[in-house]
PDB file of C-alpha atoms in Angstrom:
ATOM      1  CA  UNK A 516     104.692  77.882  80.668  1.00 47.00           C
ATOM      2  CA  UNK A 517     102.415  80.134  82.018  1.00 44.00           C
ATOM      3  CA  UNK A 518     105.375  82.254  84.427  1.00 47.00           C
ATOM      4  CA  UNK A 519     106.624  83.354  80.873  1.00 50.00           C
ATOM      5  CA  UNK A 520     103.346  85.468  80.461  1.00 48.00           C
ATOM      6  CA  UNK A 521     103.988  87.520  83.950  1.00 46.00           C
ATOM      7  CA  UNK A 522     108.135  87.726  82.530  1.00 49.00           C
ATOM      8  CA  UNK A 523     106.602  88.881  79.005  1.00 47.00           C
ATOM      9  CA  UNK A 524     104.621  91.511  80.875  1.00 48.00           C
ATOM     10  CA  UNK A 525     107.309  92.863  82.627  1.00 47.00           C
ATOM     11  CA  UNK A 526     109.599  93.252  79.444  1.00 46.00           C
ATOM     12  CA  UNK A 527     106.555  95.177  78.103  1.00 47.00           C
ATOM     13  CA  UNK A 528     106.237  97.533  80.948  1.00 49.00           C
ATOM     14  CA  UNK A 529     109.899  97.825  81.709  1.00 44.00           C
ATOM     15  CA  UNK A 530     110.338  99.337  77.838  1.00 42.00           C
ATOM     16  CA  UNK A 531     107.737 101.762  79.081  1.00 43.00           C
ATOM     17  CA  UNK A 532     107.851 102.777  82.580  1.00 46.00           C
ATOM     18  CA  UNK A 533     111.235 102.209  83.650  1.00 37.00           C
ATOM     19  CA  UNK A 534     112.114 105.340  85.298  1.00 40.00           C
ATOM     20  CA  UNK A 535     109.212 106.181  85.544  1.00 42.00           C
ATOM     21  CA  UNK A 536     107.113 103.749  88.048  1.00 41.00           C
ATOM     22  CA  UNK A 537     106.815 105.332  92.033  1.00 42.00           C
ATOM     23  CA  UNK A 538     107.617 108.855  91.101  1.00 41.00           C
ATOM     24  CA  UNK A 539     105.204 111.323  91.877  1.00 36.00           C
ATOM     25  CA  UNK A 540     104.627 113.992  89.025  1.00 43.00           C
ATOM     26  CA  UNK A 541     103.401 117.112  90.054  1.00 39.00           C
ATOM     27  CA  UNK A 542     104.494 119.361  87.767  1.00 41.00           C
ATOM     28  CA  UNK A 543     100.985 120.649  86.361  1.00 39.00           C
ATOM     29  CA  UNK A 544      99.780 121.150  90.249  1.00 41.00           C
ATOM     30  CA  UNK A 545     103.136 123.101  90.680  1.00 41.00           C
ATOM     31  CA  UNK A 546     102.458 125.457  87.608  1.00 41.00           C
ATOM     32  CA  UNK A 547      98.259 125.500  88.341  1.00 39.00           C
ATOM     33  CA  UNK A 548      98.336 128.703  90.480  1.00 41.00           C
ATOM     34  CA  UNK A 549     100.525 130.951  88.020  1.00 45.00           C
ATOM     35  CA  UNK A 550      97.944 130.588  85.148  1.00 52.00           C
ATOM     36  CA  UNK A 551      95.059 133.322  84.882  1.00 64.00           C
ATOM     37  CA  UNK A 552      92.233 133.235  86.567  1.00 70.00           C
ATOM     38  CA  UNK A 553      89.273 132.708  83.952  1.00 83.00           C
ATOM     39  CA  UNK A 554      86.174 134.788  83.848  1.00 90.00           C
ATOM     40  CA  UNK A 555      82.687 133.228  84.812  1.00 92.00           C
ATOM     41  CA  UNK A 556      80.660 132.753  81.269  1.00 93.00           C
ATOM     42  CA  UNK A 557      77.534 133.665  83.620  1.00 93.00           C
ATOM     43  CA  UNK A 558      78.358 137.207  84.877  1.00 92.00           C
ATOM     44  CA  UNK A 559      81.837 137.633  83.331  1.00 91.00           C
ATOM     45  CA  UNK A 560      84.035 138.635  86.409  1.00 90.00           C
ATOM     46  CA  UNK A 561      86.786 136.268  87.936  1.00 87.00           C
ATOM     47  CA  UNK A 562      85.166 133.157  89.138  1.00 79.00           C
ATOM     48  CA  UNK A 563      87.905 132.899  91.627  1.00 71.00           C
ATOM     49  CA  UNK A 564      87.922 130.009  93.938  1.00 59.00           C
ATOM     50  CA  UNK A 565      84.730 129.233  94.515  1.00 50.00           C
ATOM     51  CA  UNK A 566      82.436 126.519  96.384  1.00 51.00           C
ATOM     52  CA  UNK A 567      82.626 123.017  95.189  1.00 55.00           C
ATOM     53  CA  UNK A 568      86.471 122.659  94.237  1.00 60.00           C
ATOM     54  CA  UNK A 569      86.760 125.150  91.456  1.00 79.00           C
ATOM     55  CA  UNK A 570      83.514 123.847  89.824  1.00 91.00           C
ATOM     56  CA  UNK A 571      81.639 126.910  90.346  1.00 92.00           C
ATOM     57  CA  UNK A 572      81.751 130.748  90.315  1.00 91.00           C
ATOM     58  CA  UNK A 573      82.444 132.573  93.635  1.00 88.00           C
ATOM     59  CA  UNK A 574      80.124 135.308  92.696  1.00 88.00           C
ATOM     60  CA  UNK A 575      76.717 133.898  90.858  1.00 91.00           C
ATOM     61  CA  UNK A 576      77.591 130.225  91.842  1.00 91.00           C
ATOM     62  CA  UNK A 577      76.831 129.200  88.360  1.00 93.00           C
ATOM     63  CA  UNK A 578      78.378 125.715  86.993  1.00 94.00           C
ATOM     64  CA  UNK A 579      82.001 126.412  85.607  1.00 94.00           C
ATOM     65  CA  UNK A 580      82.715 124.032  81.869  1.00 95.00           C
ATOM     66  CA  UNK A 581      85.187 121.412  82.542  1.00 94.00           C
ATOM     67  CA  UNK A 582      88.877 122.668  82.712  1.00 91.00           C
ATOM     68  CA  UNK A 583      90.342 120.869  79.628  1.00 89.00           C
ATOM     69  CA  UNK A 584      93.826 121.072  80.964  1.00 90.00           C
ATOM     70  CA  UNK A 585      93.067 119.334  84.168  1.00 92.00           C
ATOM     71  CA  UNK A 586      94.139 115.435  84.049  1.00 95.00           C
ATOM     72  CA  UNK A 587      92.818 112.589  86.253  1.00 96.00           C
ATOM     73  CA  UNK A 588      94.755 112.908  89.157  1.00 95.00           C
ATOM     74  CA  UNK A 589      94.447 116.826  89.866  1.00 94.00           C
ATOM     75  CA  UNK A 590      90.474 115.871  89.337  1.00 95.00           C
ATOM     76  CA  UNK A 591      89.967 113.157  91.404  1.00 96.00           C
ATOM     77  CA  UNK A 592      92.966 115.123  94.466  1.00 93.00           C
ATOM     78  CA  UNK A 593      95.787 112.217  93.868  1.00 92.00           C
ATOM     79  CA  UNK A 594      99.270 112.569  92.790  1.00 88.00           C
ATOM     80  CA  UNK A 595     100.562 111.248  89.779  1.00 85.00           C
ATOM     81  CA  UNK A 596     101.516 107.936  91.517  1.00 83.00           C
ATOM     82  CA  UNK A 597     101.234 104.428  90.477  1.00 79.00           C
ATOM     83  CA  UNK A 598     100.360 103.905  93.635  1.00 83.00           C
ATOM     84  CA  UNK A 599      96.499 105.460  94.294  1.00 90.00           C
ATOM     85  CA  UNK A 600      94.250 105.098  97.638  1.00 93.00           C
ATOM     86  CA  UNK A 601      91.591 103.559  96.362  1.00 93.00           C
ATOM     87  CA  UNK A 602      89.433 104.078  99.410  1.00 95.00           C
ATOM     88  CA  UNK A 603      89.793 107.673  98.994  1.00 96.00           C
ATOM     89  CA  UNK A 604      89.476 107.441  95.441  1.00 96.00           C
ATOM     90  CA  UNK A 605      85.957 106.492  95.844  1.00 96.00           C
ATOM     91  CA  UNK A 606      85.419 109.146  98.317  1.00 97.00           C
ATOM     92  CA  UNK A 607      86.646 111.402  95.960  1.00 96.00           C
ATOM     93  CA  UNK A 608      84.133 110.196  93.600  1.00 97.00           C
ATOM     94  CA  UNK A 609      81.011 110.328  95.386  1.00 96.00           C
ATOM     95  CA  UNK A 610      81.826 113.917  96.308  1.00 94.00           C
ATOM     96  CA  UNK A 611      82.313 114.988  92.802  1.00 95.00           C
ATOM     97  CA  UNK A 612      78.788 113.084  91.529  1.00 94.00           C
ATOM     98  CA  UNK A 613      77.064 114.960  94.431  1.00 93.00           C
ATOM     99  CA  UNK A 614      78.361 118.478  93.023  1.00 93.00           C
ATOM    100  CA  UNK A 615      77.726 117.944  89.534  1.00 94.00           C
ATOM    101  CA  UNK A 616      75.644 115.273  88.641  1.00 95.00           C
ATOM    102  CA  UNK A 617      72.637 116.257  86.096  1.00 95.00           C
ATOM    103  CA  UNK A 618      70.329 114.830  88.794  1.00 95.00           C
ATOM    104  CA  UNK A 619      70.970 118.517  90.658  1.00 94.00           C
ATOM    105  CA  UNK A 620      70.899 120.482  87.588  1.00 95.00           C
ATOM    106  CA  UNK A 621      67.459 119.811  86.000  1.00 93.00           C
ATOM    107  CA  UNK A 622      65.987 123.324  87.089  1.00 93.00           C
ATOM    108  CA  UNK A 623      68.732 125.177  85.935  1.00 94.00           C
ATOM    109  CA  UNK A 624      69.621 126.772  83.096  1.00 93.00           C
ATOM    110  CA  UNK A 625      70.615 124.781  79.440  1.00 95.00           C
ATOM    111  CA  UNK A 626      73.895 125.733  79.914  1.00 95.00           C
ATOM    112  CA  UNK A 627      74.593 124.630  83.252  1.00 96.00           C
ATOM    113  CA  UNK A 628      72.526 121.346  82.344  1.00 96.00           C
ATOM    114  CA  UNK A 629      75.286 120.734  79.832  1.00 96.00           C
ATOM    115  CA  UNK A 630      78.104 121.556  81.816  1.00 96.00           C
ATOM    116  CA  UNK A 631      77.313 119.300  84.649  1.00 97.00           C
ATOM    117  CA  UNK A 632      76.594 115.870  81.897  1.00 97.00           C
ATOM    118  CA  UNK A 633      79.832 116.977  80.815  1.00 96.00           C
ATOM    119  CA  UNK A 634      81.372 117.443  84.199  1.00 96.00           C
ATOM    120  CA  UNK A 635      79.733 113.841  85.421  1.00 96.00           C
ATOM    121  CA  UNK A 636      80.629 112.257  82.471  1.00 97.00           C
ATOM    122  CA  UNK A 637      84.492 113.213  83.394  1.00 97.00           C
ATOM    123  CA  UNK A 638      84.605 112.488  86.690  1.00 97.00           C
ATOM    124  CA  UNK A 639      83.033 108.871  85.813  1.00 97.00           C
ATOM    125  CA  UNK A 640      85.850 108.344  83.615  1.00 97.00           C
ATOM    126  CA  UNK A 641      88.409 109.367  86.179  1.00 97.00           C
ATOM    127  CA  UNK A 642      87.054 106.957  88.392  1.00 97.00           C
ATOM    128  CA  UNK A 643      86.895 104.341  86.049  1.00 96.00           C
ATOM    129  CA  UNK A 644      90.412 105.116  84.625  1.00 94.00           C
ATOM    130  CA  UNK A 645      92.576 105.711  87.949  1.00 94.00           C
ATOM    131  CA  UNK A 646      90.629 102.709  90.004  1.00 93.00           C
ATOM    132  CA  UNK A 647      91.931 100.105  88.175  1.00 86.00           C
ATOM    133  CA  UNK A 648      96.043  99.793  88.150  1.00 81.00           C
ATOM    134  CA  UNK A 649      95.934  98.532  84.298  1.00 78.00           C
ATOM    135  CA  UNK A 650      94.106 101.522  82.822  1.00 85.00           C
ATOM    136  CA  UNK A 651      95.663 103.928  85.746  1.00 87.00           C
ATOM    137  CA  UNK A 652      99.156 102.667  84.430  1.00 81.00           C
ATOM    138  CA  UNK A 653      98.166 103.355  81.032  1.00 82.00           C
ATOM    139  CA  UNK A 654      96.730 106.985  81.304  1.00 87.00           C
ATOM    140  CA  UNK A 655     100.258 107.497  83.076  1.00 84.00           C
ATOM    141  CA  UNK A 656     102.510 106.763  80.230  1.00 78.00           C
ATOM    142  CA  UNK A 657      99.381 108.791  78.247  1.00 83.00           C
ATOM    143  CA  UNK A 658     100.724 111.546  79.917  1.00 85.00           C
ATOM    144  CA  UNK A 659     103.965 111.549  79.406  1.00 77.00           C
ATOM    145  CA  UNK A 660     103.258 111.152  75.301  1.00 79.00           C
ATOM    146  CA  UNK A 661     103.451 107.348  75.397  1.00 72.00           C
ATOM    147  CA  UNK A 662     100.885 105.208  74.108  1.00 72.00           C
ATOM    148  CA  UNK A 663     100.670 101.299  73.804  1.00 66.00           C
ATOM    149  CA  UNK A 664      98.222 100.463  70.894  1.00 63.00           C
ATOM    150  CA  UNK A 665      96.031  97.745  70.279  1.00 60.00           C
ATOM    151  CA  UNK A 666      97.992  95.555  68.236  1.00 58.00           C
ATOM    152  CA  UNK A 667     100.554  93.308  68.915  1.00 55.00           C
ATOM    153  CA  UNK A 668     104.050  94.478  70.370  1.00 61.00           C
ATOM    154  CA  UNK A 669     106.923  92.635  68.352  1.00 61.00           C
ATOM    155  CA  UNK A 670     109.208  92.671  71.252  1.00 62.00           C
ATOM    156  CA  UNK A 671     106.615  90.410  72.932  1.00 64.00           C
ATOM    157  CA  UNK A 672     108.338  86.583  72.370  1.00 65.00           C
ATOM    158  CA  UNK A 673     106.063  84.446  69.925  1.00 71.00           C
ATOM    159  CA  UNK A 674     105.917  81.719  72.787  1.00 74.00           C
ATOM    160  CA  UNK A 675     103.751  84.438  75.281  1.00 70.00           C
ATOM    161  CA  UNK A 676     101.697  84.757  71.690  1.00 69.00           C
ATOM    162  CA  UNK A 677     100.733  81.394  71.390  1.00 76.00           C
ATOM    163  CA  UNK A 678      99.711  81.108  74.561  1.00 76.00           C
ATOM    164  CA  UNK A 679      97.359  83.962  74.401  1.00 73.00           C
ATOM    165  CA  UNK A 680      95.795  82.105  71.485  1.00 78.00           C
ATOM    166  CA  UNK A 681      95.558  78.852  73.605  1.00 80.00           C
ATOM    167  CA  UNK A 682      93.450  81.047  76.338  1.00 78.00           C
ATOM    168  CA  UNK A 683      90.862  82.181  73.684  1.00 78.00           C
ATOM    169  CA  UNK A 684      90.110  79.145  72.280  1.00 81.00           C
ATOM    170  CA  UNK A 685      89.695  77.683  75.426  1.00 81.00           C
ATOM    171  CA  UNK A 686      87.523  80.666  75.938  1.00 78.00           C
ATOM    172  CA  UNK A 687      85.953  79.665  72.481  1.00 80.00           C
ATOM    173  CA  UNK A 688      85.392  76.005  73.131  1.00 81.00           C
ATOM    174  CA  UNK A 689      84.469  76.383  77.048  1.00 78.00           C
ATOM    175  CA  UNK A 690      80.980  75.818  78.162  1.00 77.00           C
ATOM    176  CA  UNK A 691      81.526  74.535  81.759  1.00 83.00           C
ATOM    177  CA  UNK A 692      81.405  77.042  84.631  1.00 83.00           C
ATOM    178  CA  UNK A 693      83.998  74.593  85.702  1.00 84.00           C
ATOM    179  CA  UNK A 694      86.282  74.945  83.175  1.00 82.00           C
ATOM    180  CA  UNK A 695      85.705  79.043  82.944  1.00 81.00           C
ATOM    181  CA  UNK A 696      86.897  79.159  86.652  1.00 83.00           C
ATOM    182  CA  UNK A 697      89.782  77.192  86.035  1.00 84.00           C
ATOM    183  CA  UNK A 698      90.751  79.561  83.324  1.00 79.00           C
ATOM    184  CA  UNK A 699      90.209  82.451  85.088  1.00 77.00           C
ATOM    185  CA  UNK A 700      91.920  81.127  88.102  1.00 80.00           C
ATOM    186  CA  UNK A 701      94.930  80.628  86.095  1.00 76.00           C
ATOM    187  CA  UNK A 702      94.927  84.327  84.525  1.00 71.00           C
ATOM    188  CA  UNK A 703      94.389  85.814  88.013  1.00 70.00           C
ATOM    189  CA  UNK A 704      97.444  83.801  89.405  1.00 69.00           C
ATOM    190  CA  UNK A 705      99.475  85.379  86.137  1.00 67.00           C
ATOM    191  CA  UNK A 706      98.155  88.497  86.984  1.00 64.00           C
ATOM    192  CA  UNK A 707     100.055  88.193  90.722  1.00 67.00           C
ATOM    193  CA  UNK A 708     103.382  86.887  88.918  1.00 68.00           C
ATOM    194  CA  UNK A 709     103.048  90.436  86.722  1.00 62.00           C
ATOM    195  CA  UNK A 710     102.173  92.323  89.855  1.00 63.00           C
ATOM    196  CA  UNK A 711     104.667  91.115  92.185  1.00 68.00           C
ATOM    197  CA  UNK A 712     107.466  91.577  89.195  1.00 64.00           C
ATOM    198  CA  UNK A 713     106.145  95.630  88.702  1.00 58.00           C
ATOM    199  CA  UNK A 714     106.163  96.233  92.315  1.00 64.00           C
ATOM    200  CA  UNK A 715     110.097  94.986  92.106  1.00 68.00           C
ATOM    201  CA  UNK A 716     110.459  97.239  89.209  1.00 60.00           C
ATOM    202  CA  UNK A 717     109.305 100.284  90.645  1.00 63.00           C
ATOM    203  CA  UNK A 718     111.845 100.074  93.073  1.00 70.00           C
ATOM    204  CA  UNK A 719     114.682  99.769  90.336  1.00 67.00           C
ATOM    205  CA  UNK A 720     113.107 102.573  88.852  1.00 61.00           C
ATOM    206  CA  UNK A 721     113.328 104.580  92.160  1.00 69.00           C
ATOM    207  CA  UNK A 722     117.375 103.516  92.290  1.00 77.00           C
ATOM    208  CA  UNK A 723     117.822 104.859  88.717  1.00 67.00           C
ATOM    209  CA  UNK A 724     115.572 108.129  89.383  1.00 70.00           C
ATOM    210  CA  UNK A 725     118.319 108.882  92.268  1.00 77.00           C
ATOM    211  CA  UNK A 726     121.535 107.999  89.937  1.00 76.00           C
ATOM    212  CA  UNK A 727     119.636 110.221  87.192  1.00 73.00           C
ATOM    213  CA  UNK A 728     119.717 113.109  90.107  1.00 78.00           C
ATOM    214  CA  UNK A 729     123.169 112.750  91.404  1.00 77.00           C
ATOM    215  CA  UNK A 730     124.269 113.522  87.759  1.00 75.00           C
ATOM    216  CA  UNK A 731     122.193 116.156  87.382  1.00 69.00           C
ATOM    217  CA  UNK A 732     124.635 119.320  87.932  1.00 65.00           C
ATOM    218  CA  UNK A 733     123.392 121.676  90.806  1.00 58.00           C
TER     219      UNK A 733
END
């Protein structure tokens, strides 16, 4: 009963990323160096490339606002992969919170104390978003204008429903640490199924990418 949960998943995703899974999109880090440079709020010349990845002026080294065009993965230096290096990830993290975290900011001036809660706020996000392959998945298809709401999908089969209902009353009516574990143990294995079924997926998706090229006239 519960392998039709990982299958359900699958149709889900499939509807949604199919042709899209393993490709890396780099399209916005392709067209990033033919915009404008912008000026520095602070002294008003071209901030340029400065110290601390864009984040601050080259001039007056004042705290830049956030870029609102920049996604996820140009922030936190991955490509727009399903596939992310967590360890680096991390890395990538710590770096950014030791740049602009409000911590290092609290002698400067209002602006720049705004900027960075801003800036850390972002980057915690990120993290938060890209770390995890559920939410990274997600913000993925976000990009590309897709969007899975809240409520329930009716190409979902009524059986997978039912079954979702079953886990939260058990979740309801559970008191045992016993019985939570055995719960959980059984959504983790599901979890796997779904896992192991996306990773054959992307490579589908990779096949079809290729036919989708070969037709594409030179």
């Amino acid at each position: 009963m519960w392998g039709s949960r990982a299958r359900a998943l699958l149709c889900l995703w499939e509807v949604r990323l199919a042709g899209f899974l393993g490709r890396r999109l780099l399209s916005s880090n392709a067209t990033a160096g033919k915009s404008i440079a912008p000026q520095c709020w602070n002294c008003g010349r071209a901030r340029g490339a400065g110290c601390g990845d864009e984040f601050f002026c080259a001039h007056c080294r004042a705290l830049q606002p956030p870029d609102p065009t920049r996604d996820y993965f140009s922030l936190m230096n991955c490509n727009r992969s399903f596939r992310v290096d967590v360890t680096k990830l991390q890395h990538r993290y710590q770096q950014l919170q030791r740049l602009v975290h409000p911590d290092f900011f609290s002698q400067k001036s209002q602006a720049e104390k705004n900027f960075s809660e801003k800036h850390s706020t972002l980057v915690n996000d990120a993290y938060k978003t890209l770390q995890a392959p559920l939410t990274r998945g997600l913000y993925l298809l976000k990009l590309q204008g897709i969007e899975i709401s809240e409520g329930t999908d009716p190409r979902i089969d009524s059986q997978f429903l039912v079954e979702i209902m079953e886990i939260n009353e058990r979740l309801a009516d559970t008191q045992s640490e016993a019985a939570m574990e055995e719960i959980e143990a059984t959504v983790r294995g599901d979890f796997e199924k779904a896992k192991e079924l996306l990773t054959k997926m992307r490579y589908f998706s990779n096949i079809e990418e290729k036919i989708k090229l070969s037709k594409t006239p030179l």
